[in-house]
PDB file of C-alpha atoms in Angstrom:
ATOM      1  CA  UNK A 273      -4.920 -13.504  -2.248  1.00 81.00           C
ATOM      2  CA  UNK A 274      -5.916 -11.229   0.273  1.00 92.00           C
ATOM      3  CA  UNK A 275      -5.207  -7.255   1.317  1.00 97.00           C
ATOM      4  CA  UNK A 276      -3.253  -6.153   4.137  1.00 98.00           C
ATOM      5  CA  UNK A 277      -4.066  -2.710   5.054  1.00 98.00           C
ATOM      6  CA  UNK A 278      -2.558  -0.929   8.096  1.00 98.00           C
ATOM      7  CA  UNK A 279      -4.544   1.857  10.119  1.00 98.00           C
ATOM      8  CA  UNK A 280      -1.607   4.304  11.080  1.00 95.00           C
ATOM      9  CA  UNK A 281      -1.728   8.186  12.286  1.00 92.00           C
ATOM     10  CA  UNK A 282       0.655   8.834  14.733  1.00 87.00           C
ATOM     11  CA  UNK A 283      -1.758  11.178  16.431  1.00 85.00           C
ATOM     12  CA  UNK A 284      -4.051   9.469  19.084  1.00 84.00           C
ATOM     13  CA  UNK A 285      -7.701  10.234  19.366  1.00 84.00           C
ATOM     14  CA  UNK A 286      -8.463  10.455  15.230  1.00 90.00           C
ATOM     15  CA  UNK A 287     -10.772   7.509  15.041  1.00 89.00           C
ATOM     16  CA  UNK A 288      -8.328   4.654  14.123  1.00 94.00           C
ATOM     17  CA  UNK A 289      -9.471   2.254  16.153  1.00 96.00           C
ATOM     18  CA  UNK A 290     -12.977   2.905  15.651  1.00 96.00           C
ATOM     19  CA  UNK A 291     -12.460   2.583  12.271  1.00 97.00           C
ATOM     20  CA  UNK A 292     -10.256  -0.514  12.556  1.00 98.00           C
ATOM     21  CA  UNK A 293     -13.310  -2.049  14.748  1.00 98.00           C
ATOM     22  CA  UNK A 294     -15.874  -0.731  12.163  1.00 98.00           C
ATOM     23  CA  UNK A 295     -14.608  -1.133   9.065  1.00 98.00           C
ATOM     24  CA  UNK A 296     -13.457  -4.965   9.812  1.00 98.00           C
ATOM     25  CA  UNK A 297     -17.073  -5.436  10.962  1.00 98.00           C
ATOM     26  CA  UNK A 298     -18.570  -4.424   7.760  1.00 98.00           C
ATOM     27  CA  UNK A 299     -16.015  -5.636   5.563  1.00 98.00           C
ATOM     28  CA  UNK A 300     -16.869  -9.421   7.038  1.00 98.00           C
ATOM     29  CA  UNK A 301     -20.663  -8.686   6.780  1.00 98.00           C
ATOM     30  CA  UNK A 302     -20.164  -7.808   3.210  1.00 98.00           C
ATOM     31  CA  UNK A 303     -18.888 -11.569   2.794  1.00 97.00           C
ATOM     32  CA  UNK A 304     -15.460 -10.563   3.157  1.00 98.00           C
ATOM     33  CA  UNK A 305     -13.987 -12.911   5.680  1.00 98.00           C
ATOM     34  CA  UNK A 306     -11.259 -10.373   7.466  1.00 98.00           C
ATOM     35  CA  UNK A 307      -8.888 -10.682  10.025  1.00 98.00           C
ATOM     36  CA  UNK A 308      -8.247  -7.548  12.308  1.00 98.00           C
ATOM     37  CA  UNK A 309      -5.047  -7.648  13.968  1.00 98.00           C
ATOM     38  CA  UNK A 310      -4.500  -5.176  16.861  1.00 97.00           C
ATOM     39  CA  UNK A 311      -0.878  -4.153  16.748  1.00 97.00           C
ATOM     40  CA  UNK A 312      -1.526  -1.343  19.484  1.00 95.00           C
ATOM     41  CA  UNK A 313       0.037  -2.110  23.631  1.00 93.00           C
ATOM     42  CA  UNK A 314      -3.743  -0.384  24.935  1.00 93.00           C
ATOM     43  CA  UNK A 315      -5.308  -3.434  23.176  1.00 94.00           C
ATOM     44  CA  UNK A 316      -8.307  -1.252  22.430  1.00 95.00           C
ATOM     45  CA  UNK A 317      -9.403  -3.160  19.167  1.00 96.00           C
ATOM     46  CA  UNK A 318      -9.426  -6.223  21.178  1.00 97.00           C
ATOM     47  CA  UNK A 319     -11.088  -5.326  23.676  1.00 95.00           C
ATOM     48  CA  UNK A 320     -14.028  -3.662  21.613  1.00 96.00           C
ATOM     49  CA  UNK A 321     -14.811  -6.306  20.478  1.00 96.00           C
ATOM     50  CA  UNK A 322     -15.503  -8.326  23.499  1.00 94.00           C
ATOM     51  CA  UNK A 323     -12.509  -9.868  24.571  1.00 93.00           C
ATOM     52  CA  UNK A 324     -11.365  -9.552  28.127  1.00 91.00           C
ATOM     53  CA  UNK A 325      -7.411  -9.602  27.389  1.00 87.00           C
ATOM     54  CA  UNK A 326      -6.412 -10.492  30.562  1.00 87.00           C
ATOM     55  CA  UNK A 327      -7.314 -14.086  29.910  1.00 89.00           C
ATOM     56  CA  UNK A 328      -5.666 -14.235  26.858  1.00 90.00           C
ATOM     57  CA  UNK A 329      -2.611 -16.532  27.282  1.00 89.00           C
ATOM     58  CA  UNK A 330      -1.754 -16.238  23.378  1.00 95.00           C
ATOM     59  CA  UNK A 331      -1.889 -12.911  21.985  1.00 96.00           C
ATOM     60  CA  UNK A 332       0.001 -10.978  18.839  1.00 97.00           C
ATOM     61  CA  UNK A 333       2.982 -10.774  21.231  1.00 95.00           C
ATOM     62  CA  UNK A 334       3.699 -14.084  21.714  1.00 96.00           C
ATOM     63  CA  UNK A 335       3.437 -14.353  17.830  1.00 96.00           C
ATOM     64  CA  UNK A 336       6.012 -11.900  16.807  1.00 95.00           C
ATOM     65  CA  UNK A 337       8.500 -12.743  20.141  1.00 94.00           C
ATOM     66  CA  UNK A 338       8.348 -16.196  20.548  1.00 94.00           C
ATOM     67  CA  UNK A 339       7.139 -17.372  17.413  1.00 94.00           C
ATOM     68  CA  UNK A 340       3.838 -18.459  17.779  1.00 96.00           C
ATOM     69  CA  UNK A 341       1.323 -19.940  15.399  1.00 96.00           C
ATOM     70  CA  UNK A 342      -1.011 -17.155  14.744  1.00 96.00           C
ATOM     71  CA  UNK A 343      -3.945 -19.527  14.341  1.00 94.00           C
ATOM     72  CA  UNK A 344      -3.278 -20.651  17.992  1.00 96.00           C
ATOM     73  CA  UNK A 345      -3.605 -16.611  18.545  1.00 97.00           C
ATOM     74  CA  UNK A 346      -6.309 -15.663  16.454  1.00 97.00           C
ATOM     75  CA  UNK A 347      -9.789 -15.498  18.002  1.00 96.00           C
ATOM     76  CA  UNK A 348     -13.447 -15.383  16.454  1.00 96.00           C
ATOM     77  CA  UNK A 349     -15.893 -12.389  16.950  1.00 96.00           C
ATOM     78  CA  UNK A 350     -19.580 -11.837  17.079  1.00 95.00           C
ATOM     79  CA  UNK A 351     -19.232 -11.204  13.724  1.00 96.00           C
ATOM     80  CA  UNK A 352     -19.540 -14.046  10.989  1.00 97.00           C
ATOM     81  CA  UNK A 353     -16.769 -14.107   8.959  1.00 98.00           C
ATOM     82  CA  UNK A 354     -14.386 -11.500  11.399  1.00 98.00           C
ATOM     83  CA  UNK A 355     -11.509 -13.036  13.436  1.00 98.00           C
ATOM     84  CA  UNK A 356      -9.101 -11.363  16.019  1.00 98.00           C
ATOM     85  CA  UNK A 357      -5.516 -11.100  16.669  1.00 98.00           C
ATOM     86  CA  UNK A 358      -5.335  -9.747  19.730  1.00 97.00           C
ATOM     87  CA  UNK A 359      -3.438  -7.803  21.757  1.00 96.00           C
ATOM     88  CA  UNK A 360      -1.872  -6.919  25.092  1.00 90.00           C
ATOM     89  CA  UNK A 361       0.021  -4.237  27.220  1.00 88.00           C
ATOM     90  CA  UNK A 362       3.063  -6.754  26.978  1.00 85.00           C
ATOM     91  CA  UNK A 363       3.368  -5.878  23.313  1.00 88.00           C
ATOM     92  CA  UNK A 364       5.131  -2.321  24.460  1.00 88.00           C
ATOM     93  CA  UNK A 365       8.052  -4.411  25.343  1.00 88.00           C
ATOM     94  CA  UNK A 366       7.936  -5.996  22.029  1.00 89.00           C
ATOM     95  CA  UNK A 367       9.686  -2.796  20.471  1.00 87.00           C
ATOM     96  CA  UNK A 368      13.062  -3.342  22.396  1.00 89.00           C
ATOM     97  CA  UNK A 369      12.725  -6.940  22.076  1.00 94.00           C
ATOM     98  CA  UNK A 370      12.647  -6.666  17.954  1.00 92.00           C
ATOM     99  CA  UNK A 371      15.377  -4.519  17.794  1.00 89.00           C
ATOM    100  CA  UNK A 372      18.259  -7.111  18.493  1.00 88.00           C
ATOM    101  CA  UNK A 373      16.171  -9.573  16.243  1.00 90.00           C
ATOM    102  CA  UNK A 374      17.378 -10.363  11.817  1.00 90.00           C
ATOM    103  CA  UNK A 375      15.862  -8.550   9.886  1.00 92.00           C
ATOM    104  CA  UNK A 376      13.993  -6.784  12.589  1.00 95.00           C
ATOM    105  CA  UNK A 377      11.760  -4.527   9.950  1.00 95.00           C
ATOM    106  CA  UNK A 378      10.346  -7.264   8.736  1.00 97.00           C
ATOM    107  CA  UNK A 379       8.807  -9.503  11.279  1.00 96.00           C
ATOM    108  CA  UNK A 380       4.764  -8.817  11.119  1.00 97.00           C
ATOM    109  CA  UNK A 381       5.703  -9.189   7.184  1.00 97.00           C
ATOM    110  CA  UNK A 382       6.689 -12.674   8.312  1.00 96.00           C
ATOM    111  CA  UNK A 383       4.476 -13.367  10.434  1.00 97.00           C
ATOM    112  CA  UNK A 384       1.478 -11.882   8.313  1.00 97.00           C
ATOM    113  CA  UNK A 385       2.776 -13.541   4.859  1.00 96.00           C
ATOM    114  CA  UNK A 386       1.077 -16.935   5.134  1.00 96.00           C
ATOM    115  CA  UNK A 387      -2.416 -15.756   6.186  1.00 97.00           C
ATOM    116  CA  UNK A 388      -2.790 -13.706   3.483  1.00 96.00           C
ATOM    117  CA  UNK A 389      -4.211 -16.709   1.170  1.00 94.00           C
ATOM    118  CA  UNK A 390      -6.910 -17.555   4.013  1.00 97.00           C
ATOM    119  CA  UNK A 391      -8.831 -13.655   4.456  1.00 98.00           C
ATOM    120  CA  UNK A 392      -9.706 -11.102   1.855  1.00 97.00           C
ATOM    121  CA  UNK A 393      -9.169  -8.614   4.147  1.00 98.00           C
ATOM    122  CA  UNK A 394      -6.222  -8.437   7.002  1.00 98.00           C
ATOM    123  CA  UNK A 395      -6.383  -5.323   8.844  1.00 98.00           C
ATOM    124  CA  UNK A 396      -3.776  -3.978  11.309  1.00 98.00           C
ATOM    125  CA  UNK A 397      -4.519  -1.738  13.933  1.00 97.00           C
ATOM    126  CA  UNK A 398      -1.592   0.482  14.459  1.00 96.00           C
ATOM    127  CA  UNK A 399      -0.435   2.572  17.987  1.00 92.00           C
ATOM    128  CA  UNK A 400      -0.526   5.695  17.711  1.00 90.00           C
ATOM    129  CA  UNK A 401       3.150   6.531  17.532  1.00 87.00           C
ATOM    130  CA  UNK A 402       5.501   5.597  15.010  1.00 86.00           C
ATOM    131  CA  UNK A 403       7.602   3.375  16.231  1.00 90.00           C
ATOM    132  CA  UNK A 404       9.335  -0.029  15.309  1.00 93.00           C
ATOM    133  CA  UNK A 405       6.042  -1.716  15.537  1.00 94.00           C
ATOM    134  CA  UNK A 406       4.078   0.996  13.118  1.00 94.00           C
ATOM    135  CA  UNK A 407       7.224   0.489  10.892  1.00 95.00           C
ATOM    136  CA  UNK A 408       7.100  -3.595  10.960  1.00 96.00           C
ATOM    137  CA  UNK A 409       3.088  -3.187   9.942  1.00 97.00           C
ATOM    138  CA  UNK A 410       3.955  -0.709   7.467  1.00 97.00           C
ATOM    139  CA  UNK A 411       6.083  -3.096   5.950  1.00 97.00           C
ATOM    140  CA  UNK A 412       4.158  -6.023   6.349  1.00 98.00           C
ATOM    141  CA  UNK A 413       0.933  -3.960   4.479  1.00 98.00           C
ATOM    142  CA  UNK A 414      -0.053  -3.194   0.576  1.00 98.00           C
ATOM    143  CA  UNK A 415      -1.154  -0.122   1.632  1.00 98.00           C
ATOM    144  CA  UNK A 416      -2.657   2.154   4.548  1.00 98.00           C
ATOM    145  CA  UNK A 417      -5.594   3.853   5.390  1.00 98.00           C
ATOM    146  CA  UNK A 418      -4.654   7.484   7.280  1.00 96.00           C
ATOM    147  CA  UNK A 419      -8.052   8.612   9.159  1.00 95.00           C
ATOM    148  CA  UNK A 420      -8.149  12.562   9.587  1.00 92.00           C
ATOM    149  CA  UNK A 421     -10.100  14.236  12.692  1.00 89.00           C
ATOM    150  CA  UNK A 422     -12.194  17.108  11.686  1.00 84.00           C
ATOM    151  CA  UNK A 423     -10.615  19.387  13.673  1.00 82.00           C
ATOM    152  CA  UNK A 424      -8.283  22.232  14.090  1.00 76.00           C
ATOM    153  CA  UNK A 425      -4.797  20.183  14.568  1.00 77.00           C
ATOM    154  CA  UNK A 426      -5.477  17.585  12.022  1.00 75.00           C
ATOM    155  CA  UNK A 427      -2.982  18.296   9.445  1.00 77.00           C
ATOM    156  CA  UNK A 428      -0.631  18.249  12.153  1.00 77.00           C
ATOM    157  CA  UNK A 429       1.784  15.369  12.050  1.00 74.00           C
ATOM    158  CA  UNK A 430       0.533  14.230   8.903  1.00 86.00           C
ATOM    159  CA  UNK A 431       3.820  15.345   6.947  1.00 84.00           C
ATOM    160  CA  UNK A 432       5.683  12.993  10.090  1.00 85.00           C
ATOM    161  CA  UNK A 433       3.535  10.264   8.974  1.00 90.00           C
ATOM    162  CA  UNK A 434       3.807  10.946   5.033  1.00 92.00           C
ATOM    163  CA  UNK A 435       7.847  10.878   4.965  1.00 91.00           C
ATOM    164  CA  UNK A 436       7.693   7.812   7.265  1.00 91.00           C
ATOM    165  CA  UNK A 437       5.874   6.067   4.480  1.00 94.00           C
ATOM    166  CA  UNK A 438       8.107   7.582   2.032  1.00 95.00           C
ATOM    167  CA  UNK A 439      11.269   6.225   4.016  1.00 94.00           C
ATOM    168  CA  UNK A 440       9.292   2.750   3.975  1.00 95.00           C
ATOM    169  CA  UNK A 441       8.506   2.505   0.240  1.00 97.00           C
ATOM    170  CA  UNK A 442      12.291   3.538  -0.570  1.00 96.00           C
ATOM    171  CA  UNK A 443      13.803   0.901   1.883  1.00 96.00           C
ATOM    172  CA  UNK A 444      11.738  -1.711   3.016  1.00 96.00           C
ATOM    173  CA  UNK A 445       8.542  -1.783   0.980  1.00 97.00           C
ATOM    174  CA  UNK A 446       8.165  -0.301  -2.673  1.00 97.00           C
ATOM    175  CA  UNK A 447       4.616  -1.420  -3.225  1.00 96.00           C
ATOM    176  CA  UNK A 448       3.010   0.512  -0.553  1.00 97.00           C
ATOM    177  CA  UNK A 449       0.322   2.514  -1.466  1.00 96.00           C
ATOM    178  CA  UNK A 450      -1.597   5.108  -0.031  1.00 96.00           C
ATOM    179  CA  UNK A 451      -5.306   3.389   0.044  1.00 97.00           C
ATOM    180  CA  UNK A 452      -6.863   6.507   1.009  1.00 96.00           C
ATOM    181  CA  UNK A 453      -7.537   9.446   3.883  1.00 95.00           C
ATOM    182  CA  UNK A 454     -10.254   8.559   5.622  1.00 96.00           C
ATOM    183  CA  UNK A 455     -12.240  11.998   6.951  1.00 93.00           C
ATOM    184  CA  UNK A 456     -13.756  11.346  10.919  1.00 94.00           C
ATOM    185  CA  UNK A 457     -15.697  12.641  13.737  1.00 91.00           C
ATOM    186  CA  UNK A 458     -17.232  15.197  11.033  1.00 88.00           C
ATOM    187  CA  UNK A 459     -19.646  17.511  11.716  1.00 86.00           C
ATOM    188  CA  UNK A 460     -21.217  19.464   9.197  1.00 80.00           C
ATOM    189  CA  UNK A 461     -23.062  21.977  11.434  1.00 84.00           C
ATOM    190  CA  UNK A 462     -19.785  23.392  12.278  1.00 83.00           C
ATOM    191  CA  UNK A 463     -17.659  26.072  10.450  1.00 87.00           C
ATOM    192  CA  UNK A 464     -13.941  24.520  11.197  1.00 85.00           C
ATOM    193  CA  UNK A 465     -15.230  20.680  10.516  1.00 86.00           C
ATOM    194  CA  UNK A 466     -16.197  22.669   7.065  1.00 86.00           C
ATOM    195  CA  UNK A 467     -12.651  24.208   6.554  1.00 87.00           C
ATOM    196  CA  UNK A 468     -10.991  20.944   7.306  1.00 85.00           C
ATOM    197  CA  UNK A 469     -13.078  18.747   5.174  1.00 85.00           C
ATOM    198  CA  UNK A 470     -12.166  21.590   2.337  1.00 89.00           C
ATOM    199  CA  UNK A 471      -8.512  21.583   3.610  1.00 86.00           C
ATOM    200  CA  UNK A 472      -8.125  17.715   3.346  1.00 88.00           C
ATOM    201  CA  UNK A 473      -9.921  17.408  -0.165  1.00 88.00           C
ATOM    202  CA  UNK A 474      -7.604  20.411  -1.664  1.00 89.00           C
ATOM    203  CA  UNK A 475      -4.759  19.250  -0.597  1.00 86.00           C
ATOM    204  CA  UNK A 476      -4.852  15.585  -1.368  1.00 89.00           C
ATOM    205  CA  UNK A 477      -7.174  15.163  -4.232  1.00 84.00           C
ATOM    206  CA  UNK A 478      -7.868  11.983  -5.612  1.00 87.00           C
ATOM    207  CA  UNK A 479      -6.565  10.484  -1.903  1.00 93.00           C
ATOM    208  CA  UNK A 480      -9.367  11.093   0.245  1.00 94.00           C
ATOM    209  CA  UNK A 481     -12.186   8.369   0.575  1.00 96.00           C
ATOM    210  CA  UNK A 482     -15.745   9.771  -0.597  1.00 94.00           C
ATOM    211  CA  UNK A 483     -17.509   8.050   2.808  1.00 96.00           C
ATOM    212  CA  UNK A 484     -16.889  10.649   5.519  1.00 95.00           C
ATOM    213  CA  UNK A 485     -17.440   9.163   8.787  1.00 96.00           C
ATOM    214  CA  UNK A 486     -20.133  11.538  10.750  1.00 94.00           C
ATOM    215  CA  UNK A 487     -20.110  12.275  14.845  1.00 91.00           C
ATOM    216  CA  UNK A 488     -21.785   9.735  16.181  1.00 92.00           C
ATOM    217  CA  UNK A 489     -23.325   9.109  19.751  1.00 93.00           C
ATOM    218  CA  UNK A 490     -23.683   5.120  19.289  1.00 94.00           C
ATOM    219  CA  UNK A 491     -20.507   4.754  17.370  1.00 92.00           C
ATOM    220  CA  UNK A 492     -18.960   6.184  20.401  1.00 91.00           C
ATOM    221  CA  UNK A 493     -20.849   3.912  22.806  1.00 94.00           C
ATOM    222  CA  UNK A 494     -20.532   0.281  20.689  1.00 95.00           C
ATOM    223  CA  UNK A 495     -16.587  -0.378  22.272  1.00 92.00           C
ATOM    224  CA  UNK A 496     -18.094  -0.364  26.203  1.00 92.00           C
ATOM    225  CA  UNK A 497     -20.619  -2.986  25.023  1.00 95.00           C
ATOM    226  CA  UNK A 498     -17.631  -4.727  23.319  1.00 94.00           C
ATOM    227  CA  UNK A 499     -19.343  -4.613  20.435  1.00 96.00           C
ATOM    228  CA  UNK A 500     -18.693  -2.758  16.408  1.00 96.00           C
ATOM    229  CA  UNK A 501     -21.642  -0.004  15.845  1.00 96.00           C
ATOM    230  CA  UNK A 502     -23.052  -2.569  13.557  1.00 94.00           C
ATOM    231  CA  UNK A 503     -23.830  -4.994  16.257  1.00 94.00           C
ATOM    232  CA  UNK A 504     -24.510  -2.425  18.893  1.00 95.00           C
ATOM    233  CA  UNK A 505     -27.258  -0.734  16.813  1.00 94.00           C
ATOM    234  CA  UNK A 506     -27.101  -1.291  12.478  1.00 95.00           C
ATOM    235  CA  UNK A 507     -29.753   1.523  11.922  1.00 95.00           C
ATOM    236  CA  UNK A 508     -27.365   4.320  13.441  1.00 95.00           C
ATOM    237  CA  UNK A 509     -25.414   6.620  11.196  1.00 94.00           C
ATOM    238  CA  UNK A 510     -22.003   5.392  12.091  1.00 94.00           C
ATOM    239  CA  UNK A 511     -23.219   1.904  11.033  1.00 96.00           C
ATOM    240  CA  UNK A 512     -24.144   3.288   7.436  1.00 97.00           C
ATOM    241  CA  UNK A 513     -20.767   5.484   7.503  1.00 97.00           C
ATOM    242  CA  UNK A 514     -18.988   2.471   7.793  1.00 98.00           C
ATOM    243  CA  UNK A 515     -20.899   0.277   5.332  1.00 98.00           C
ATOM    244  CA  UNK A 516     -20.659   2.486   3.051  1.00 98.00           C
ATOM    245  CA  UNK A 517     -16.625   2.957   3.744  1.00 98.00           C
ATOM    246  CA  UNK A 518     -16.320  -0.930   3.188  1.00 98.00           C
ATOM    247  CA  UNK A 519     -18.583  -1.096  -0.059  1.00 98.00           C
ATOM    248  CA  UNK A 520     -15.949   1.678  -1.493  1.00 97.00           C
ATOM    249  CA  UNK A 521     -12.572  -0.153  -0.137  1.00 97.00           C
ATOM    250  CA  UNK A 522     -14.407  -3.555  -1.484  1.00 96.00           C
ATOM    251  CA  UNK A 523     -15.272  -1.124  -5.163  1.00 94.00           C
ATOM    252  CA  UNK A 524     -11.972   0.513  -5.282  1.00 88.00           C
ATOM    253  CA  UNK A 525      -9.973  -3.105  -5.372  1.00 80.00           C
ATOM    254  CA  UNK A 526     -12.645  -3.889  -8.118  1.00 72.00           C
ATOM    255  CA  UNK A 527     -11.324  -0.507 -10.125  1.00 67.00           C
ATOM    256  CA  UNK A 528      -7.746  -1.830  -9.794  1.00 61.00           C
TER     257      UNK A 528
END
């Protein structure tokens, strides 16, 4: 039986994608055959890895509208062992289109249900907002993964995100856990990446992931080649970040 973890932070520009990207990528090199489904309208997960998602003509939309197959969605990667559900910038109309649907909370969960026997690893790709969409993956997940920017504002919004999990384990999902905060974009030569990093560990303990992922020129170039960091060049440091991130995830389900 596989995981489903969501990727969620209602703040954009924290690394969520990237880590989506990268952390699928190493999770399937690991021998972990993972699906990464890109629940985000700017399709950004889909198209860093290579697809050009203007040709799709079967996409996560047309699975959770018109009820779709997903395996007649789901594409493979460069990766061995990765597959895709992609996206596309018709999914922002998806969030008015749910709302007059039964059970409208609960669609991904029903769409995501059946696949989980088939991957060890299902990860969603949220937008940045929280919206019907980020609720509908929160339900559909076992837990989330909340990546942190080393930077001044990044407690900001966090609280927002917390009590909108809270809301979600009272209502709609009970078993969703917090799988961990994941710290990004670090850089240790600088004072406030210091105090955050301090911040971030204080405050949530036992909740932050050891694996800090580390600025990184190459990480930051891989999604114009269409490529994860560990295709695009496996000796950088955001390759080993986010081997290392996978080999705890992978440990931590071990633990449990």
């Amino acid at each position: 039986m596989g995981k489903i973890i969501s990727l969620a932070n209602q703040k954009g520009g924290v690394g969520k994608t990237t880590t989506a990207i990268n952390l699928a990528a190493s999770l399937a090199s690991l021998g972990k055959k993972t699906l990464l489904v890109d629940a985000d309208p700017q399709a950004n997960a889909s198209s860093g890895l290579g697809l050009d998602v203007r040709s799709l003509s079967a996409t996560i939309y047309e699975c959770l509208i018109d009820g779709l197959d997903p395996a007649q969605a789901i594409q493979p990667t460069e990766v061995e062992g990765l597959f895709l559900l992609p996206s596309h910038i018709d999914l922002v109309g998806a969030e008015i289109e749910i709302l007059n649907m039964d059970n409208r909370e609960r669609v991904m969960q029903n769409l995501l249900s059946p696949l989980k026997n088939n991957y060890d690893y299902i990860l969603i790709d949220c937008s940045p907002s929280l919206g019907l969409i980020t609720v509908n993956a929160l339900t559909a997940s076992d837990s989330v993964i909340i990546p942190v920017q080393c930077e001044y504002f990044a407690l900001e919004g966090i609280s927002k995100l917390l009590n909108t999990i809270k809301i979600i384990k009272g209502k709609l999902n009970p078993s969703l856990a917090i799988e961990g905060f994941l710290l990004t974009m670090y850089d240790n030569r600088l004072r406030l990446a210091n105090q955050v990093y301090t911040e971030v560990k204080t405050h949530f303990e036992g909740m932050v992931f050891d694996t800090v992922i580390t600025r990184n020129v190459r990480l930051s170039e891989a999604p114009s080649h269409g490529k994860p960091v560990l295709l695009y060049d496996a000796e950088s440091k955001g390759a080993s970040n986010y081997i290392d991130l996978a080999k705890e995830l992978i440990a931590s389900a071990v633990k449990a």
